[in-house]
Short mmCIF file of N, CA, C and O in Angstrom, two decimals:
data_model
loop_
_atom_site.label_atom_id
_atom_site.label_comp_id
_atom_site.label_asym_id
_atom_site.label_seq_id
_atom_site.Cartn_x
_atom_site.Cartn_y
_atom_site.Cartn_z
N MET A 1 41.09 -18.62 -8.07
CA MET A 1 40.93 -17.72 -6.95
C MET A 1 39.67 -18.12 -6.19
O MET A 1 38.61 -18.30 -6.78
N PRO A 2 39.76 -18.25 -4.86
CA PRO A 2 38.58 -18.62 -4.06
C PRO A 2 37.47 -17.58 -4.17
O PRO A 2 37.73 -16.39 -4.33
N LEU A 3 36.23 -18.05 -4.03
CA LEU A 3 35.07 -17.18 -4.14
C LEU A 3 35.13 -16.04 -3.12
O LEU A 3 34.75 -14.91 -3.43
N THR A 4 35.61 -16.31 -1.92
CA THR A 4 35.70 -15.25 -0.91
C THR A 4 36.61 -14.12 -1.37
O THR A 4 36.30 -12.94 -1.16
N ASP A 5 37.71 -14.45 -2.03
CA ASP A 5 38.62 -13.41 -2.54
C ASP A 5 37.98 -12.61 -3.66
O ASP A 5 38.17 -11.40 -3.76
N ILE A 6 37.22 -13.29 -4.51
CA ILE A 6 36.54 -12.61 -5.62
C ILE A 6 35.52 -11.62 -5.07
O ILE A 6 35.43 -10.48 -5.54
N ILE A 7 34.75 -12.04 -4.07
CA ILE A 7 33.74 -11.15 -3.48
C ILE A 7 34.42 -9.97 -2.79
O ILE A 7 34.00 -8.82 -2.95
N ARG A 8 35.48 -10.24 -2.05
CA ARG A 8 36.22 -9.16 -1.37
C ARG A 8 36.72 -8.14 -2.39
O ARG A 8 36.57 -6.93 -2.22
N LYS A 9 37.31 -8.63 -3.47
CA LYS A 9 37.84 -7.75 -4.51
C LYS A 9 36.72 -6.93 -5.16
O LYS A 9 36.87 -5.74 -5.42
N ALA A 10 35.57 -7.57 -5.40
CA ALA A 10 34.43 -6.87 -6.00
C ALA A 10 33.92 -5.77 -5.09
O ALA A 10 33.60 -4.66 -5.55
N LEU A 11 33.85 -6.04 -3.78
CA LEU A 11 33.41 -5.02 -2.84
C LEU A 11 34.38 -3.85 -2.81
O LEU A 11 33.97 -2.69 -2.83
N ILE A 12 35.67 -4.14 -2.77
CA ILE A 12 36.67 -3.07 -2.77
C ILE A 12 36.55 -2.23 -4.02
O ILE A 12 36.54 -1.00 -3.96
N GLN A 13 36.44 -2.88 -5.18
CA GLN A 13 36.31 -2.14 -6.44
C GLN A 13 35.03 -1.31 -6.45
O GLN A 13 35.02 -0.18 -6.95
N GLY A 14 33.94 -1.86 -5.90
CA GLY A 14 32.68 -1.12 -5.85
C GLY A 14 32.80 0.13 -4.99
O GLY A 14 32.34 1.20 -5.38
N PHE A 15 33.44 0.00 -3.83
CA PHE A 15 33.65 1.17 -2.97
C PHE A 15 34.53 2.20 -3.65
O PHE A 15 34.24 3.39 -3.64
N GLU A 16 35.63 1.74 -4.23
CA GLU A 16 36.56 2.67 -4.89
C GLU A 16 35.89 3.36 -6.06
O GLU A 16 36.10 4.56 -6.28
N HIS A 17 35.09 2.63 -6.83
CA HIS A 17 34.38 3.22 -7.97
C HIS A 17 33.41 4.30 -7.49
O HIS A 17 33.20 5.30 -8.17
N GLY A 18 32.85 4.11 -6.31
CA GLY A 18 31.94 5.10 -5.74
C GLY A 18 32.64 6.26 -5.06
O GLY A 18 31.99 7.14 -4.51
N GLY A 19 33.97 6.26 -5.09
CA GLY A 19 34.73 7.36 -4.52
C GLY A 19 35.05 7.21 -3.05
O GLY A 19 35.53 8.15 -2.41
N ALA A 20 34.84 6.03 -2.48
CA ALA A 20 35.14 5.82 -1.06
C ALA A 20 36.64 5.74 -0.85
O ALA A 20 37.37 5.19 -1.68
N GLU A 21 37.08 6.29 0.25
CA GLU A 21 38.48 6.16 0.64
C GLU A 21 38.57 5.03 1.64
O GLU A 21 38.03 5.12 2.75
N LEU A 22 39.25 3.97 1.25
CA LEU A 22 39.36 2.80 2.12
C LEU A 22 40.55 2.97 3.05
O LEU A 22 41.61 3.43 2.66
N ALA A 23 40.34 2.57 4.30
CA ALA A 23 41.38 2.71 5.31
C ALA A 23 42.05 1.36 5.56
O ALA A 23 41.62 0.32 5.04
N THR A 24 43.06 1.38 6.38
CA THR A 24 43.76 0.16 6.74
C THR A 24 42.93 -0.63 7.75
O THR A 24 41.88 -0.19 8.20
N GLU A 25 43.45 -1.77 8.15
CA GLU A 25 42.74 -2.61 9.13
C GLU A 25 42.63 -1.94 10.49
O GLU A 25 41.86 -2.38 11.33
N ASP A 26 43.38 -0.90 10.74
CA ASP A 26 43.36 -0.22 12.03
C ASP A 26 42.31 0.87 12.10
O ASP A 26 42.29 1.64 13.05
N SER A 27 41.41 0.95 11.14
CA SER A 27 40.42 2.03 11.12
C SER A 27 39.31 1.77 12.13
O SER A 27 39.17 0.69 12.67
N GLU A 28 38.51 2.82 12.36
CA GLU A 28 37.41 2.74 13.32
C GLU A 28 36.32 1.77 12.89
O GLU A 28 35.68 1.14 13.71
N MET A 29 36.07 1.69 11.58
CA MET A 29 35.01 0.83 11.06
C MET A 29 35.58 -0.15 10.06
O MET A 29 36.52 0.17 9.33
N GLN A 30 34.98 -1.34 10.04
CA GLN A 30 35.37 -2.37 9.09
C GLN A 30 34.13 -3.03 8.51
O GLN A 30 33.14 -3.22 9.22
N VAL A 31 34.21 -3.37 7.24
CA VAL A 31 33.17 -4.18 6.61
C VAL A 31 33.67 -5.61 6.66
O VAL A 31 34.77 -5.92 6.19
N VAL A 32 32.88 -6.48 7.27
CA VAL A 32 33.24 -7.90 7.38
C VAL A 32 32.09 -8.72 6.82
O VAL A 32 30.96 -8.25 6.72
N GLY A 33 32.39 -9.94 6.44
CA GLY A 33 31.33 -10.76 5.89
C GLY A 33 31.72 -12.21 5.77
O GLY A 33 32.86 -12.59 6.00
N ARG A 34 30.73 -12.98 5.38
CA ARG A 34 30.95 -14.40 5.13
C ARG A 34 29.93 -14.88 4.10
O ARG A 34 28.81 -14.35 4.03
N ILE A 35 30.32 -15.86 3.34
CA ILE A 35 29.42 -16.45 2.35
C ILE A 35 28.49 -17.41 3.08
O ILE A 35 28.95 -18.30 3.79
N LEU A 36 27.20 -17.21 2.92
CA LEU A 36 26.21 -18.08 3.53
C LEU A 36 25.91 -19.28 2.64
O LEU A 36 25.73 -20.39 3.13
N SER A 37 25.85 -19.02 1.34
CA SER A 37 25.59 -20.12 0.40
C SER A 37 25.99 -19.68 -1.01
O SER A 37 26.02 -18.49 -1.32
N SER A 38 26.31 -20.66 -1.81
CA SER A 38 26.55 -20.42 -3.24
C SER A 38 26.05 -21.65 -3.99
O SER A 38 26.18 -22.77 -3.52
N GLN A 39 25.46 -21.37 -5.14
CA GLN A 39 24.88 -22.46 -5.93
C GLN A 39 25.04 -22.14 -7.40
O GLN A 39 24.74 -21.03 -7.84
N LEU A 40 25.51 -23.12 -8.16
CA LEU A 40 25.59 -23.01 -9.61
C LEU A 40 24.70 -24.09 -10.20
O LEU A 40 24.81 -25.26 -9.83
N GLN A 41 23.79 -23.67 -11.05
CA GLN A 41 22.90 -24.65 -11.67
C GLN A 41 22.64 -24.28 -13.13
O GLN A 41 22.87 -23.15 -13.54
N THR A 42 22.18 -25.26 -13.86
CA THR A 42 21.78 -25.06 -15.25
C THR A 42 20.28 -24.83 -15.27
O THR A 42 19.52 -25.59 -14.65
N VAL A 43 19.86 -23.75 -15.94
CA VAL A 43 18.44 -23.42 -16.03
C VAL A 43 18.09 -23.15 -17.49
O VAL A 43 18.95 -22.88 -18.32
N ASP A 44 16.81 -23.24 -17.80
CA ASP A 44 16.31 -22.94 -19.14
C ASP A 44 15.74 -21.53 -19.11
O ASP A 44 14.81 -21.23 -18.37
N ARG A 45 16.31 -20.64 -19.90
CA ARG A 45 15.83 -19.26 -20.00
C ARG A 45 15.36 -19.03 -21.42
O ARG A 45 16.16 -18.79 -22.32
N GLY A 46 14.07 -19.16 -21.63
CA GLY A 46 13.50 -18.96 -22.95
C GLY A 46 14.04 -19.92 -23.99
O GLY A 46 14.29 -19.54 -25.13
N GLY A 47 14.23 -21.18 -23.61
CA GLY A 47 14.75 -22.19 -24.53
C GLY A 47 16.26 -22.21 -24.65
O GLY A 47 16.81 -22.97 -25.44
N VAL A 48 16.96 -21.38 -23.87
CA VAL A 48 18.42 -21.32 -23.90
C VAL A 48 18.96 -21.92 -22.61
O VAL A 48 18.61 -21.46 -21.51
N ASP A 49 19.79 -22.96 -22.74
CA ASP A 49 20.44 -23.51 -21.55
C ASP A 49 21.38 -22.46 -21.00
O ASP A 49 22.23 -21.92 -21.71
N SER A 50 21.20 -22.15 -19.71
CA SER A 50 21.97 -21.07 -19.09
C SER A 50 22.56 -21.51 -17.76
O SER A 50 22.03 -22.39 -17.09
N LEU A 51 23.66 -20.86 -17.39
CA LEU A 51 24.26 -21.04 -16.08
C LEU A 51 23.69 -19.98 -15.16
O LEU A 51 23.62 -18.81 -15.52
N GLN A 52 23.28 -20.40 -13.98
CA GLN A 52 22.76 -19.46 -13.00
C GLN A 52 23.56 -19.62 -11.71
O GLN A 52 23.56 -20.68 -11.10
N LEU A 53 24.25 -18.56 -11.33
CA LEU A 53 25.05 -18.55 -10.12
C LEU A 53 24.33 -17.69 -9.08
O LEU A 53 24.00 -16.54 -9.35
N THR A 54 24.08 -18.27 -7.91
CA THR A 54 23.42 -17.57 -6.83
C THR A 54 24.33 -17.59 -5.61
O THR A 54 24.83 -18.64 -5.23
N ILE A 55 24.53 -16.41 -5.01
CA ILE A 55 25.39 -16.29 -3.84
C ILE A 55 24.65 -15.45 -2.80
O ILE A 55 24.09 -14.41 -3.12
N ARG A 56 24.66 -15.92 -1.56
CA ARG A 56 24.13 -15.14 -0.44
C ARG A 56 25.29 -14.87 0.51
O ARG A 56 25.99 -15.80 0.91
N THR A 57 25.46 -13.61 0.86
CA THR A 57 26.57 -13.20 1.69
C THR A 57 26.08 -12.35 2.85
O THR A 57 25.30 -11.43 2.64
N ASN A 58 26.53 -12.66 4.05
CA ASN A 58 26.25 -11.82 5.21
C ASN A 58 27.33 -10.74 5.26
O ASN A 58 28.51 -11.05 5.20
N VAL A 59 26.92 -9.49 5.33
CA VAL A 59 27.86 -8.36 5.38
C VAL A 59 27.50 -7.51 6.59
O VAL A 59 26.32 -7.23 6.83
N ALA A 60 28.53 -7.12 7.34
CA ALA A 60 28.30 -6.28 8.53
C ALA A 60 29.31 -5.15 8.56
O ALA A 60 30.45 -5.31 8.12
N LEU A 61 28.86 -4.03 9.08
CA LEU A 61 29.74 -2.90 9.34
C LEU A 61 29.96 -2.89 10.84
O LEU A 61 29.01 -2.82 11.62
N GLN A 62 31.22 -3.03 11.23
CA GLN A 62 31.55 -3.08 12.64
C GLN A 62 32.40 -1.88 13.02
O GLN A 62 33.24 -1.44 12.24
N GLY A 63 32.16 -1.38 14.19
CA GLY A 63 32.93 -0.25 14.69
C GLY A 63 32.59 0.03 16.14
O GLY A 63 31.54 -0.38 16.63
N ARG A 64 33.48 0.68 16.79
CA ARG A 64 33.29 1.04 18.19
C ARG A 64 32.91 -0.17 19.04
O ARG A 64 32.08 -0.09 19.96
N GLY A 65 33.50 -1.33 18.70
CA GLY A 65 33.29 -2.53 19.49
C GLY A 65 31.96 -3.23 19.31
O GLY A 65 31.58 -4.08 20.10
N ARG A 66 31.22 -2.88 18.25
CA ARG A 66 29.91 -3.51 18.04
C ARG A 66 29.57 -3.55 16.56
O ARG A 66 30.22 -2.93 15.74
N THR A 67 28.52 -4.28 16.24
CA THR A 67 28.00 -4.31 14.88
C THR A 67 27.05 -3.13 14.72
O THR A 67 26.05 -3.01 15.45
N ILE A 68 27.37 -2.27 13.77
CA ILE A 68 26.59 -1.05 13.54
C ILE A 68 25.45 -1.31 12.56
O ILE A 68 24.36 -0.76 12.69
N TRP A 69 25.72 -2.14 11.59
CA TRP A 69 24.76 -2.42 10.51
C TRP A 69 25.05 -3.81 9.99
O TRP A 69 26.20 -4.24 9.95
N GLU A 70 24.01 -4.54 9.57
CA GLU A 70 24.21 -5.90 9.07
C GLU A 70 23.09 -6.25 8.10
O GLU A 70 21.94 -5.84 8.30
N THR A 71 23.43 -7.00 7.06
CA THR A 71 22.42 -7.44 6.11
C THR A 71 22.89 -8.70 5.40
O THR A 71 24.05 -9.09 5.50
N THR A 72 21.98 -9.32 4.68
CA THR A 72 22.32 -10.43 3.80
C THR A 72 22.14 -9.94 2.38
O THR A 72 21.06 -9.46 2.01
N LEU A 73 23.20 -10.02 1.60
CA LEU A 73 23.15 -9.61 0.20
C LEU A 73 22.88 -10.83 -0.67
O LEU A 73 23.43 -11.91 -0.45
N PHE A 74 22.05 -10.65 -1.66
CA PHE A 74 21.68 -11.69 -2.61
C PHE A 74 22.27 -11.32 -3.96
O PHE A 74 22.10 -10.19 -4.42
N ALA A 75 22.97 -12.25 -4.55
CA ALA A 75 23.56 -12.01 -5.87
C ALA A 75 23.20 -13.15 -6.79
O ALA A 75 23.33 -14.32 -6.43
N ARG A 76 22.76 -12.81 -8.00
CA ARG A 76 22.46 -13.85 -8.98
C ARG A 76 22.88 -13.35 -10.35
O ARG A 76 22.59 -12.22 -10.73
N GLY A 77 23.57 -14.20 -11.06
CA GLY A 77 23.95 -13.93 -12.44
C GLY A 77 23.55 -15.10 -13.31
O GLY A 77 23.84 -16.25 -12.96
N THR A 78 22.86 -14.83 -14.39
CA THR A 78 22.42 -15.88 -15.30
C THR A 78 22.86 -15.50 -16.71
O THR A 78 22.55 -14.40 -17.18
N VAL A 79 23.58 -16.41 -17.36
CA VAL A 79 24.07 -16.18 -18.71
C VAL A 79 23.94 -17.46 -19.52
O VAL A 79 23.91 -18.55 -18.95
N PRO A 80 23.85 -17.34 -20.86
CA PRO A 80 23.84 -18.55 -21.69
C PRO A 80 25.06 -19.43 -21.38
O PRO A 80 26.16 -18.91 -21.13
N MET A 81 24.85 -20.72 -21.36
CA MET A 81 25.89 -21.66 -20.98
C MET A 81 27.17 -21.50 -21.80
O MET A 81 28.27 -21.62 -21.27
N ASP A 82 27.03 -21.18 -23.08
CA ASP A 82 28.23 -21.07 -23.92
C ASP A 82 29.10 -19.87 -23.57
O ASP A 82 30.24 -19.77 -23.99
N GLU A 83 28.60 -18.93 -22.73
CA GLU A 83 29.41 -17.80 -22.29
C GLU A 83 30.33 -18.17 -21.14
O GLU A 83 31.32 -17.47 -20.87
N GLY A 84 29.98 -19.22 -20.39
CA GLY A 84 30.83 -19.67 -19.30
C GLY A 84 30.50 -19.01 -17.97
O GLY A 84 29.64 -18.15 -17.87
N ILE A 85 31.25 -19.43 -16.95
CA ILE A 85 30.97 -19.02 -15.58
C ILE A 85 31.39 -17.58 -15.28
O ILE A 85 30.78 -16.90 -14.46
N VAL A 86 32.43 -17.07 -15.94
CA VAL A 86 32.95 -15.74 -15.61
C VAL A 86 31.89 -14.64 -15.79
O VAL A 86 31.69 -13.82 -14.90
N PRO A 87 31.17 -14.60 -16.91
CA PRO A 87 30.12 -13.58 -17.03
C PRO A 87 29.00 -13.74 -16.00
O PRO A 87 28.45 -12.75 -15.52
N ALA A 88 28.69 -14.98 -15.61
CA ALA A 88 27.68 -15.20 -14.57
C ALA A 88 28.17 -14.66 -13.23
O ALA A 88 27.42 -14.01 -12.49
N LEU A 89 29.44 -14.89 -12.93
CA LEU A 89 30.03 -14.36 -11.70
C LEU A 89 30.07 -12.84 -11.72
O LEU A 89 29.72 -12.19 -10.73
N ASN A 90 30.46 -12.26 -12.84
CA ASN A 90 30.49 -10.79 -12.96
C ASN A 90 29.10 -10.19 -12.76
O ASN A 90 28.94 -9.18 -12.07
N ALA A 91 28.09 -10.81 -13.36
CA ALA A 91 26.71 -10.31 -13.21
C ALA A 91 26.26 -10.41 -11.76
O ALA A 91 25.62 -9.50 -11.23
N ALA A 92 26.61 -11.51 -11.09
CA ALA A 92 26.24 -11.68 -9.69
C ALA A 92 26.92 -10.63 -8.82
O ALA A 92 26.30 -10.03 -7.94
N MET A 93 28.21 -10.38 -9.06
CA MET A 93 28.95 -9.39 -8.27
C MET A 93 28.41 -7.98 -8.51
O MET A 93 28.28 -7.19 -7.57
N ASP A 94 28.06 -7.67 -9.75
CA ASP A 94 27.46 -6.36 -10.05
C ASP A 94 26.18 -6.16 -9.25
O ASP A 94 25.94 -5.10 -8.67
N ARG A 95 25.35 -7.19 -9.23
CA ARG A 95 24.08 -7.08 -8.49
C ARG A 95 24.34 -6.92 -6.99
O ARG A 95 23.69 -6.12 -6.32
N MET A 96 25.31 -7.67 -6.46
CA MET A 96 25.62 -7.59 -5.05
C MET A 96 26.09 -6.19 -4.65
O MET A 96 25.65 -5.62 -3.65
N ILE A 97 26.96 -5.62 -5.46
CA ILE A 97 27.49 -4.28 -5.18
C ILE A 97 26.37 -3.25 -5.28
O ILE A 97 26.25 -2.36 -4.43
N ARG A 98 25.53 -3.34 -6.32
CA ARG A 98 24.41 -2.40 -6.45
C ARG A 98 23.49 -2.48 -5.24
O ARG A 98 23.03 -1.46 -4.72
N GLU A 99 23.23 -3.69 -4.77
CA GLU A 99 22.36 -3.87 -3.61
C GLU A 99 22.99 -3.23 -2.37
O GLU A 99 22.30 -2.55 -1.60
N LEU A 100 24.28 -3.39 -2.20
CA LEU A 100 24.94 -2.82 -1.03
C LEU A 100 24.97 -1.30 -1.08
O LEU A 100 24.59 -0.64 -0.11
N VAL A 101 25.40 -0.74 -2.19
CA VAL A 101 25.55 0.72 -2.25
C VAL A 101 24.22 1.45 -2.41
O VAL A 101 24.20 2.68 -2.34
N SER A 102 23.13 0.72 -2.59
CA SER A 102 21.83 1.38 -2.63
C SER A 102 21.10 1.25 -1.28
O SER A 102 19.98 1.72 -1.15
N ASP A 103 21.76 0.64 -0.30
CA ASP A 103 21.16 0.49 1.02
C ASP A 103 21.34 1.80 1.80
O ASP A 103 22.45 2.14 2.21
N ASP A 104 20.25 2.53 1.98
CA ASP A 104 20.31 3.84 2.64
C ASP A 104 20.90 3.77 4.05
O ASP A 104 21.65 4.65 4.46
N TYR A 105 20.54 2.75 4.80
CA TYR A 105 21.04 2.63 6.17
C TYR A 105 22.55 2.42 6.18
O TYR A 105 23.25 2.99 7.02
N PHE A 106 23.05 1.62 5.26
CA PHE A 106 24.49 1.40 5.15
C PHE A 106 25.19 2.72 4.82
O PHE A 106 26.17 3.10 5.45
N LEU A 107 24.65 3.45 3.84
CA LEU A 107 25.26 4.71 3.43
C LEU A 107 25.26 5.74 4.56
O LEU A 107 26.23 6.48 4.73
N ILE A 108 24.20 5.77 5.34
CA ILE A 108 24.14 6.70 6.48
C ILE A 108 25.25 6.39 7.49
O ILE A 108 25.92 7.27 8.00
N GLU A 109 25.44 5.10 7.75
CA GLU A 109 26.42 4.71 8.77
C GLU A 109 27.86 4.96 8.35
O GLU A 109 28.71 5.25 9.19
N ILE A 110 28.15 4.87 7.05
CA ILE A 110 29.55 5.06 6.64
C ILE A 110 29.91 6.52 6.38
O ILE A 110 31.07 6.84 6.17
N GLN A 111 28.95 7.41 6.41
CA GLN A 111 29.25 8.82 6.15
C GLN A 111 29.63 9.54 7.41
O GLN A 111 29.39 9.25 8.49
#
């Protein structure tokens, strides 16, 4: 599954978990975004070889013919190498969702 689809799915799940009611594409507001960068590297964490996945994503809330709110979300997941990429991706997505739903300006605009 492409990284863009994984991020989209994570955002949808994050909104739904928070009790948001998602509308169709014909709604007044839409959350749009694009991946700015992604990097997977091996790092040493306390003597343990680890995978570190870093993703930067531009996210915007658009409505009424304009961009209402916009930010760059930073996501990083680091796990021991023997755990594989999936836990690193999950950790990165968790951080990205927490960062988005804790943004007061974003929350004000969607209410």
